[in-house]
Amino acid sequence: MSERQRLLLIEADPASRECVRRAALRLNFEVTEAESGLQGIGVFAPGLFRLVVTDLHLPDMGGLEVLRKIKQLAPESAVVVIASNSEVSDVVQALRLGASDYVLKPVEDAAVIEHALKRITESQALSRENREYREQLEARNRELHEHIEVLQRDQQAGRLLQQHLLPRTPYEYPGHIEAAYRLVPSLYLSGDFVDYGLFGERFIAFYLVDVSGHGVSSALVTALIKHSIMHLLREKPLFASLDAVPGDLLEILQLINRELLSTSLDKHASMFVGVIDSRARKLHYAVAGQVPMPALVTSSGAEWLPGKGRPLGLFERGDWQVLEASLPASWRLVACSDGVLELLQGDLLQREAKLLQSIDESRGDLDTLCAALHVDTCNDLPDDVTILTVRQD
């Protein structure tokens, strides 16, 4: 035994008491002896004796009464009763009252005593280890619960911040041009982000970005992208003239590409950025790894816009191109993050075809398209889902 325990021995018979005492000493117990029930109860103290051996036949009181009082004082203390063959019914009653074991008289075989004491001490040690383990587990569970609460509060704060950074939806600009979006994160925070704004009286700029991964790290990158663009706006006027539009679009992509490459977050992003020239009825745009491509809906139906360019944050050069598309009097532009494709069945080409069909059938209307794709009712989204629409009727 690793530490010495105290044992209380209550036995009037000298021979039995000596046999038990020697067996307990061999097991390294510190033995306190009592020759009567009253003496044993008087000596006993909770926490002092983890093990008690008592005879059921004592000169002053019944051993069952001694057992009952000890269990009332210290339920965790183990009690071994000594009984004669004629006291079998008392043994049964003792076990019902909480006795851990019993030994029959005459007590002559020390091995029997040692076996009973060892079994009880081993059981107590195991119970103590289990209790300590449960206490440690409960403490760790409390710590984990506290950490989860902190994380939930942080995520709630992050979600509020991200929502605060997003533009109002829908929002109407001069010339009856309306921008709107639906953003549904797969987790509490989103790796998708959209923004739009009016530059001067002529240009309406917008973008949709989809950062790789999910959760907090991806959401932080969307905030970095928003901050980088706002910082660029403070340094120079963007989209101040028609001639500046292509260069400004490329500068935005180059800026974000540099920012992502300079971080150690191992993140990349796809992006669609565009400018509506309300005076000339033209769309100027560039794509960086965008899948699916944006779609333009006119009276002739829905068609994917052409274009190509590498994702942001992977290559020093993206080979991005600024393209143009003429706009009729009535049109709708739809851009989706790749999470939308996860709502459809089939391979990539089949999913893109089904998405274009849904865009065509909805005529590019945001609410109608979201209802057709079950964006708002789909449970357990595998990826962030974002749809950005710009329209003029």
PDB file of N, CA, C and O in Angstrom, residues 180-184 208 292-297 302-304 332-337 339-341 343-344 351-378 381 385-391:
ATOM      1  N   ALA A 180     -28.872  44.227 -54.429  1.00  0.00           N
ATOM      2  CA  ALA A 180     -29.375  43.445 -53.291  1.00  0.00           C
ATOM      3  C   ALA A 180     -28.576  42.160 -53.188  1.00  0.00           C
ATOM      4  O   ALA A 180     -27.893  41.754 -54.140  1.00  0.00           O
ATOM      5  N   TYR A 181     -28.671  41.519 -52.051  1.00  0.00           N
ATOM      6  CA  TYR A 181     -27.934  40.260 -51.876  1.00  0.00           C
ATOM      7  C   TYR A 181     -28.618  39.409 -50.819  1.00  0.00           C
ATOM      8  O   TYR A 181     -29.414  39.873 -50.006  1.00  0.00           O
ATOM      9  N   ARG A 182     -28.276  38.139 -50.847  1.00  0.00           N
ATOM     10  CA  ARG A 182     -28.632  37.193 -49.788  1.00  0.00           C
ATOM     11  C   ARG A 182     -27.368  36.457 -49.397  1.00  0.00           C
ATOM     12  O   ARG A 182     -26.704  35.873 -50.258  1.00  0.00           O
ATOM     13  N   LEU A 183     -26.996  36.511 -48.112  1.00  0.00           N
ATOM     14  CA  LEU A 183     -25.780  35.877 -47.627  1.00  0.00           C
ATOM     15  C   LEU A 183     -26.162  34.962 -46.466  1.00  0.00           C
ATOM     16  O   LEU A 183     -26.638  35.427 -45.441  1.00  0.00           O
ATOM     17  N   VAL A 184     -25.950  33.649 -46.660  1.00  0.00           N
ATOM     18  CA  VAL A 184     -26.289  32.656 -45.641  1.00  0.00           C
ATOM     19  C   VAL A 184     -25.021  31.876 -45.296  1.00  0.00           C
ATOM     20  O   VAL A 184     -24.545  31.084 -46.113  1.00  0.00           O
ATOM     21  N   LEU A 208     -18.278  40.744 -55.222  1.00  0.00           N
ATOM     22  CA  LEU A 208     -18.585  39.555 -54.430  1.00  0.00           C
ATOM     23  C   LEU A 208     -17.284  38.784 -54.283  1.00  0.00           C
ATOM     24  O   LEU A 208     -16.622  38.485 -55.276  1.00  0.00           O
ATOM     25  N   PRO A 292     -19.539  29.885 -59.887  1.00  0.00           N
ATOM     26  CA  PRO A 292     -19.853  30.027 -61.305  1.00  0.00           C
ATOM     27  C   PRO A 292     -19.653  31.464 -61.779  1.00  0.00           C
ATOM     28  O   PRO A 292     -19.548  32.370 -60.962  1.00  0.00           O
ATOM     29  N   MET A 293     -19.608  31.644 -63.085  1.00  0.00           N
ATOM     30  CA  MET A 293     -19.483  32.978 -63.639  1.00  0.00           C
ATOM     31  C   MET A 293     -20.770  33.765 -63.395  1.00  0.00           C
ATOM     32  O   MET A 293     -21.844  33.192 -63.237  1.00  0.00           O
ATOM     33  N   PRO A 294     -20.681  35.086 -63.360  1.00  0.00           N
ATOM     34  CA  PRO A 294     -21.897  35.898 -63.251  1.00  0.00           C
ATOM     35  C   PRO A 294     -22.770  35.709 -64.495  1.00  0.00           C
ATOM     36  O   PRO A 294     -22.282  35.401 -65.587  1.00  0.00           O
ATOM     37  N   ALA A 295     -24.061  35.904 -64.314  1.00  0.00           N
ATOM     38  CA  ALA A 295     -25.013  35.765 -65.418  1.00  0.00           C
ATOM     39  C   ALA A 295     -25.731  37.092 -65.636  1.00  0.00           C
ATOM     40  O   ALA A 295     -26.101  37.781 -64.678  1.00  0.00           O
ATOM     41  N   LEU A 296     -25.934  37.415 -66.914  1.00  0.00           N
ATOM     42  CA  LEU A 296     -26.676  38.617 -67.290  1.00  0.00           C
ATOM     43  C   LEU A 296     -28.012  38.184 -67.866  1.00  0.00           C
ATOM     44  O   LEU A 296     -28.075  37.360 -68.780  1.00  0.00           O
ATOM     45  N   VAL A 297     -29.096  38.732 -67.301  1.00  0.00           N
ATOM     46  CA  VAL A 297     -30.451  38.386 -67.722  1.00  0.00           C
ATOM     47  C   VAL A 297     -31.042  39.562 -68.481  1.00  0.00           C
ATOM     48  O   VAL A 297     -31.134  40.679 -67.953  1.00  0.00           O
ATOM     49  N   ALA A 302     -31.088  34.326 -69.934  1.00  0.00           N
ATOM     50  CA  ALA A 302     -29.918  34.418 -69.063  1.00  0.00           C
ATOM     51  C   ALA A 302     -28.712  33.788 -69.746  1.00  0.00           C
ATOM     52  O   ALA A 302     -28.811  32.701 -70.319  1.00  0.00           O
ATOM     53  N   GLU A 303     -27.572  34.482 -69.679  1.00  0.00           N
ATOM     54  CA  GLU A 303     -26.334  33.976 -70.268  1.00  0.00           C
ATOM     55  C   GLU A 303     -25.180  34.249 -69.314  1.00  0.00           C
ATOM     56  O   GLU A 303     -25.146  35.286 -68.636  1.00  0.00           O
ATOM     57  N   TRP A 304     -24.237  33.279 -69.292  1.00  0.00           N
ATOM     58  CA  TRP A 304     -23.028  33.507 -68.504  1.00  0.00           C
ATOM     59  C   TRP A 304     -22.186  34.593 -69.161  1.00  0.00           C
ATOM     60  O   TRP A 304     -22.068  34.647 -70.384  1.00  0.00           O
ATOM     61  N   ARG A 332     -30.782  42.400 -65.607  1.00  0.00           N
ATOM     62  CA  ARG A 332     -30.483  41.946 -64.251  1.00  0.00           C
ATOM     63  C   ARG A 332     -29.189  41.145 -64.274  1.00  0.00           C
ATOM     64  O   ARG A 332     -29.003  40.300 -65.133  1.00  0.00           O
ATOM     65  N   LEU A 333     -28.327  41.457 -63.325  1.00  0.00           N
ATOM     66  CA  LEU A 333     -27.040  40.782 -63.198  1.00  0.00           C
ATOM     67  C   LEU A 333     -27.064  39.928 -61.938  1.00  0.00           C
ATOM     68  O   LEU A 333     -27.451  40.401 -60.862  1.00  0.00           O
ATOM     69  N   VAL A 334     -26.654  38.675 -62.055  1.00  0.00           N
ATOM     70  CA  VAL A 334     -26.672  37.744 -60.916  1.00  0.00           C
ATOM     71  C   VAL A 334     -25.277  37.142 -60.745  1.00  0.00           C
ATOM     72  O   VAL A 334     -24.733  36.552 -61.685  1.00  0.00           O
ATOM     73  N   ALA A 335     -24.723  37.284 -59.548  1.00  0.00           N
ATOM     74  CA  ALA A 335     -23.431  36.675 -59.218  1.00  0.00           C
ATOM     75  C   ALA A 335     -23.617  35.803 -57.980  1.00  0.00           C
ATOM     76  O   ALA A 335     -24.267  36.217 -57.020  1.00  0.00           O
ATOM     77  N   CYS A 336     -23.041  34.607 -58.007  1.00  0.00           N
ATOM     78  CA  CYS A 336     -23.209  33.653 -56.907  1.00  0.00           C
ATOM     79  C   CYS A 336     -21.843  33.150 -56.438  1.00  0.00           C
ATOM     80  O   CYS A 336     -20.919  32.989 -57.231  1.00  0.00           O
ATOM     81  N   SER A 337     -21.746  32.875 -55.154  1.00  0.00           N
ATOM     82  CA  SER A 337     -20.564  32.171 -54.651  1.00  0.00           C
ATOM     83  C   SER A 337     -20.698  30.689 -54.992  1.00  0.00           C
ATOM     84  O   SER A 337     -21.795  30.199 -55.300  1.00  0.00           O
ATOM     85  N   GLY A 339     -20.817  28.205 -53.234  1.00  0.00           N
ATOM     86  CA  GLY A 339     -21.680  27.454 -52.329  1.00  0.00           C
ATOM     87  C   GLY A 339     -23.057  27.213 -52.902  1.00  0.00           C
ATOM     88  O   GLY A 339     -23.738  26.246 -52.519  1.00  0.00           O
ATOM     89  N   VAL A 340     -23.495  28.066 -53.832  1.00  0.00           N
ATOM     90  CA  VAL A 340     -24.796  27.889 -54.461  1.00  0.00           C
ATOM     91  C   VAL A 340     -24.832  26.582 -55.246  1.00  0.00           C
ATOM     92  O   VAL A 340     -25.855  25.894 -55.286  1.00  0.00           O
ATOM     93  N   LEU A 341     -23.705  26.235 -55.869  1.00  0.00           N
ATOM     94  CA  LEU A 341     -23.656  25.003 -56.660  1.00  0.00           C
ATOM     95  C   LEU A 341     -23.843  23.765 -55.780  1.00  0.00           C
ATOM     96  O   LEU A 341     -24.280  22.718 -56.264  1.00  0.00           O
ATOM     97  N   LEU A 343     -26.023  23.353 -53.666  1.00  0.00           N
ATOM     98  CA  LEU A 343     -27.461  23.130 -53.481  1.00  0.00           C
ATOM     99  C   LEU A 343     -28.066  22.329 -54.629  1.00  0.00           C
ATOM    100  O   LEU A 343     -29.246  21.970 -54.563  1.00  0.00           O
ATOM    101  N   LEU A 344     -27.269  22.067 -55.656  1.00  0.00           N
ATOM    102  CA  LEU A 344     -27.764  21.389 -56.850  1.00  0.00           C
ATOM    103  C   LEU A 344     -27.100  20.026 -57.008  1.00  0.00           C
ATOM    104  O   LEU A 344     -26.056  19.751 -56.411  1.00  0.00           O
ATOM    105  N   ARG A 351     -24.521  21.158 -62.748  1.00  0.00           N
ATOM    106  CA  ARG A 351     -24.948  22.116 -61.727  1.00  0.00           C
ATOM    107  C   ARG A 351     -24.987  23.531 -62.283  1.00  0.00           C
ATOM    108  O   ARG A 351     -25.914  24.294 -61.998  1.00  0.00           O
ATOM    109  N   GLU A 352     -23.978  23.881 -63.060  1.00  0.00           N
ATOM    110  CA  GLU A 352     -23.970  25.217 -63.660  1.00  0.00           C
ATOM    111  C   GLU A 352     -25.142  25.393 -64.617  1.00  0.00           C
ATOM    112  O   GLU A 352     -25.766  26.463 -64.663  1.00  0.00           O
ATOM    113  N   ALA A 353     -25.463  24.343 -65.384  1.00  0.00           N
ATOM    114  CA  ALA A 353     -26.597  24.422 -66.302  1.00  0.00           C
ATOM    115  C   ALA A 353     -27.907  24.585 -65.539  1.00  0.00           C
ATOM    116  O   ALA A 353     -28.785  25.377 -65.929  1.00  0.00           O
ATOM    117  N   LYS A 354     -28.063  23.852 -64.433  1.00  0.00           N
ATOM    118  CA  LYS A 354     -29.284  23.971 -63.623  1.00  0.00           C
ATOM    119  C   LYS A 354     -29.371  25.350 -62.978  1.00  0.00           C
ATOM    120  O   LYS A 354     -30.458  25.920 -62.867  1.00  0.00           O
ATOM    121  N   LEU A 355     -28.236  25.885 -62.539  1.00  0.00           N
ATOM    122  CA  LEU A 355     -28.239  27.212 -61.936  1.00  0.00           C
ATOM    123  C   LEU A 355     -28.635  28.272 -62.960  1.00  0.00           C
ATOM    124  O   LEU A 355     -29.451  29.153 -62.678  1.00  0.00           O
ATOM    125  N   LEU A 356     -28.067  28.186 -64.169  1.00  0.00           N
ATOM    126  CA  LEU A 356     -28.419  29.153 -65.212  1.00  0.00           C
ATOM    127  C   LEU A 356     -29.900  29.054 -65.557  1.00  0.00           C
ATOM    128  O   LEU A 356     -30.565  30.072 -65.787  1.00  0.00           O
ATOM    129  N   GLN A 357     -30.426  27.838 -65.569  1.00  0.00           N
ATOM    130  CA  GLN A 357     -31.853  27.659 -65.849  1.00  0.00           C
ATOM    131  C   GLN A 357     -32.696  28.311 -64.754  1.00  0.00           C
ATOM    132  O   GLN A 357     -33.704  28.973 -65.044  1.00  0.00           O
ATOM    133  N   SER A 358     -32.287  28.147 -63.497  1.00  0.00           N
ATOM    134  CA  SER A 358     -33.023  28.769 -62.390  1.00  0.00           C
ATOM    135  C   SER A 358     -32.949  30.288 -62.460  1.00  0.00           C
ATOM    136  O   SER A 358     -33.927  30.987 -62.186  1.00  0.00           O
ATOM    137  N   ILE A 359     -31.766  30.803 -62.826  1.00  0.00           N
ATOM    138  CA  ILE A 359     -31.632  32.256 -62.978  1.00  0.00           C
ATOM    139  C   ILE A 359     -32.537  32.757 -64.092  1.00  0.00           C
ATOM    140  O   ILE A 359     -33.212  33.794 -63.969  1.00  0.00           O
ATOM    141  N   ASP A 360     -32.590  32.016 -65.190  1.00  0.00           N
ATOM    142  CA  ASP A 360     -33.433  32.400 -66.325  1.00  0.00           C
ATOM    143  C   ASP A 360     -34.917  32.365 -65.933  1.00  0.00           C
ATOM    144  O   ASP A 360     -35.666  33.305 -66.222  1.00  0.00           O
ATOM    145  N   GLU A 361     -35.332  31.281 -65.270  1.00  0.00           N
ATOM    146  CA  GLU A 361     -36.742  31.147 -64.907  1.00  0.00           C
ATOM    147  C   GLU A 361     -37.163  32.174 -63.870  1.00  0.00           C
ATOM    148  O   GLU A 361     -38.330  32.602 -63.852  1.00  0.00           O
ATOM    149  N   SER A 362     -36.256  32.584 -63.020  1.00  0.00           N
ATOM    150  CA  SER A 362     -36.586  33.596 -62.020  1.00  0.00           C
ATOM    151  C   SER A 362     -36.439  35.006 -62.552  1.00  0.00           C
ATOM    152  O   SER A 362     -36.765  35.959 -61.843  1.00  0.00           O
ATOM    153  N   ARG A 363     -35.916  35.117 -63.781  1.00  0.00           N
ATOM    154  CA  ARG A 363     -35.650  36.421 -64.404  1.00  0.00           C
ATOM    155  C   ARG A 363     -34.695  37.256 -63.553  1.00  0.00           C
ATOM    156  O   ARG A 363     -34.729  38.495 -63.571  1.00  0.00           O
ATOM    157  N   GLY A 364     -33.842  36.563 -62.801  1.00  0.00           N
ATOM    158  CA  GLY A 364     -32.844  37.263 -62.007  1.00  0.00           C
ATOM    159  C   GLY A 364     -33.383  37.936 -60.767  1.00  0.00           C
ATOM    160  O   GLY A 364     -32.669  38.719 -60.128  1.00  0.00           O
ATOM    161  N   ASP A 365     -34.614  37.622 -60.382  1.00  0.00           N
ATOM    162  CA  ASP A 365     -35.177  38.211 -59.165  1.00  0.00           C
ATOM    163  C   ASP A 365     -34.616  37.473 -57.953  1.00  0.00           C
ATOM    164  O   ASP A 365     -34.676  36.238 -57.874  1.00  0.00           O
ATOM    165  N   LEU A 366     -34.078  38.221 -56.992  1.00  0.00           N
ATOM    166  CA  LEU A 366     -33.362  37.618 -55.875  1.00  0.00           C
ATOM    167  C   LEU A 366     -34.252  36.697 -55.046  1.00  0.00           C
ATOM    168  O   LEU A 366     -33.891  35.548 -54.764  1.00  0.00           O
ATOM    169  N   ASP A 367     -35.407  37.175 -54.628  1.00  0.00           N
ATOM    170  CA  ASP A 367     -36.285  36.359 -53.777  1.00  0.00           C
ATOM    171  C   ASP A 367     -36.774  35.113 -54.499  1.00  0.00           C
ATOM    172  O   ASP A 367     -36.828  34.022 -53.925  1.00  0.00           O
ATOM    173  N   THR A 368     -37.134  35.280 -55.766  1.00  0.00           N
ATOM    174  CA  THR A 368     -37.625  34.137 -56.537  1.00  0.00           C
ATOM    175  C   THR A 368     -36.526  33.100 -56.727  1.00  0.00           C
ATOM    176  O   THR A 368     -36.762  31.891 -56.601  1.00  0.00           O
ATOM    177  N   LEU A 369     -35.311  33.563 -57.015  1.00  0.00           N
ATOM    178  CA  LEU A 369     -34.189  32.642 -57.204  1.00  0.00           C
ATOM    179  C   LEU A 369     -33.852  31.925 -55.902  1.00  0.00           C
ATOM    180  O   LEU A 369     -33.609  30.703 -55.905  1.00  0.00           O
ATOM    181  N   CYS A 370     -33.846  32.641 -54.793  1.00  0.00           N
ATOM    182  CA  CYS A 370     -33.547  32.016 -53.497  1.00  0.00           C
ATOM    183  C   CYS A 370     -34.589  30.965 -53.145  1.00  0.00           C
ATOM    184  O   CYS A 370     -34.262  29.897 -52.602  1.00  0.00           O
ATOM    185  N   ALA A 371     -35.851  31.247 -53.458  1.00  0.00           N
ATOM    186  CA  ALA A 371     -36.909  30.273 -53.188  1.00  0.00           C
ATOM    187  C   ALA A 371     -36.743  29.036 -54.061  1.00  0.00           C
ATOM    188  O   ALA A 371     -36.924  27.907 -53.591  1.00  0.00           O
ATOM    189  N   ALA A 372     -36.379  29.234 -55.326  1.00  0.00           N
ATOM    190  CA  ALA A 372     -36.201  28.099 -56.237  1.00  0.00           C
ATOM    191  C   ALA A 372     -35.034  27.219 -55.810  1.00  0.00           C
ATOM    192  O   ALA A 372     -35.065  25.997 -55.964  1.00  0.00           O
ATOM    193  N   LEU A 373     -33.989  27.823 -55.247  1.00  0.00           N
ATOM    194  CA  LEU A 373     -32.806  27.073 -54.822  1.00  0.00           C
ATOM    195  C   LEU A 373     -32.892  26.621 -53.367  1.00  0.00           C
ATOM    196  O   LEU A 373     -31.979  25.940 -52.884  1.00  0.00           O
ATOM    197  N   HIS A 374     -33.950  27.002 -52.668  1.00  0.00           N
ATOM    198  CA  HIS A 374     -34.143  26.650 -51.251  1.00  0.00           C
ATOM    199  C   HIS A 374     -33.005  27.189 -50.387  1.00  0.00           C
ATOM    200  O   HIS A 374     -32.564  26.540 -49.431  1.00  0.00           O
ATOM    201  N   VAL A 375     -32.558  28.382 -50.715  1.00  0.00           N
ATOM    202  CA  VAL A 375     -31.447  28.981 -49.981  1.00  0.00           C
ATOM    203  C   VAL A 375     -31.811  29.220 -48.521  1.00  0.00           C
ATOM    204  O   VAL A 375     -31.018  28.947 -47.609  1.00  0.00           O
ATOM    205  N   ASP A 376     -33.024  29.719 -48.271  1.00  0.00           N
ATOM    206  CA  ASP A 376     -33.413  30.089 -46.912  1.00  0.00           C
ATOM    207  C   ASP A 376     -33.947  28.922 -46.096  1.00  0.00           C
ATOM    208  O   ASP A 376     -34.110  29.035 -44.881  1.00  0.00           O
ATOM    209  N   THR A 377     -34.218  27.803 -46.735  1.00  0.00           N
ATOM    210  CA  THR A 377     -34.824  26.673 -46.025  1.00  0.00           C
ATOM    211  C   THR A 377     -33.909  25.459 -45.957  1.00  0.00           C
ATOM    212  O   THR A 377     -34.257  24.462 -45.327  1.00  0.00           O
ATOM    213  N   CYS A 378     -32.747  25.531 -46.582  1.00  0.00           N
ATOM    214  CA  CYS A 378     -31.826  24.389 -46.582  1.00  0.00           C
ATOM    215  C   CYS A 378     -31.106  24.307 -45.241  1.00  0.00           C
ATOM    216  O   CYS A 378     -30.526  25.295 -44.768  1.00  0.00           O
ATOM    217  N   LEU A 381     -25.991  23.715 -44.378  1.00  0.00           N
ATOM    218  CA  LEU A 381     -25.333  24.095 -45.624  1.00  0.00           C
ATOM    219  C   LEU A 381     -23.881  23.629 -45.631  1.00  0.00           C
ATOM    220  O   LEU A 381     -23.147  23.838 -44.657  1.00  0.00           O
ATOM    221  N   VAL A 385     -23.325  30.456 -48.700  1.00  0.00           N
ATOM    222  CA  VAL A 385     -24.112  30.708 -49.908  1.00  0.00           C
ATOM    223  C   VAL A 385     -24.392  32.207 -50.007  1.00  0.00           C
ATOM    224  O   VAL A 385     -24.940  32.805 -49.079  1.00  0.00           O
ATOM    225  N   THR A 386     -23.990  32.803 -51.125  1.00  0.00           N
ATOM    226  CA  THR A 386     -24.220  34.225 -51.344  1.00  0.00           C
ATOM    227  C   THR A 386     -24.682  34.456 -52.778  1.00  0.00           C
ATOM    228  O   THR A 386     -24.109  33.886 -53.717  1.00  0.00           O
ATOM    229  N   ILE A 387     -25.717  35.259 -52.921  1.00  0.00           N
ATOM    230  CA  ILE A 387     -26.209  35.667 -54.236  1.00  0.00           C
ATOM    231  C   ILE A 387     -26.290  37.190 -54.258  1.00  0.00           C
ATOM    232  O   ILE A 387     -26.940  37.784 -53.379  1.00  0.00           O
ATOM    233  N   LEU A 388     -25.637  37.794 -55.212  1.00  0.00           N
ATOM    234  CA  LEU A 388     -25.668  39.252 -55.397  1.00  0.00           C
ATOM    235  C   LEU A 388     -26.386  39.557 -56.695  1.00  0.00           C
ATOM    236  O   LEU A 388     -26.106  38.950 -57.732  1.00  0.00           O
ATOM    237  N   THR A 389     -27.346  40.470 -56.635  1.00  0.00           N
ATOM    238  CA  THR A 389     -28.057  40.885 -57.841  1.00  0.00           C
ATOM    239  C   THR A 389     -27.974  42.397 -57.999  1.00  0.00           C
ATOM    240  O   THR A 389     -28.046  43.135 -57.012  1.00  0.00           O
ATOM    241  N   VAL A 390     -27.795  42.819 -59.231  1.00  0.00           N
ATOM    242  CA  VAL A 390     -27.876  44.239 -59.607  1.00  0.00           C
ATOM    243  C   VAL A 390     -28.857  44.299 -60.770  1.00  0.00           C
ATOM    244  O   VAL A 390     -28.749  43.526 -61.722  1.00  0.00           O
ATOM    245  N   ARG A 391     -29.812  45.236 -60.708  1.00  0.00           N
ATOM    246  CA  ARG A 391     -30.877  45.235 -61.714  1.00  0.00           C
ATOM    247  C   ARG A 391     -31.296  46.649 -62.074  1.00  0.00           C
ATOM    248  O   ARG A 391     -31.104  47.593 -61.300  1.00  0.00           O
TER     249      ARG A 391
END
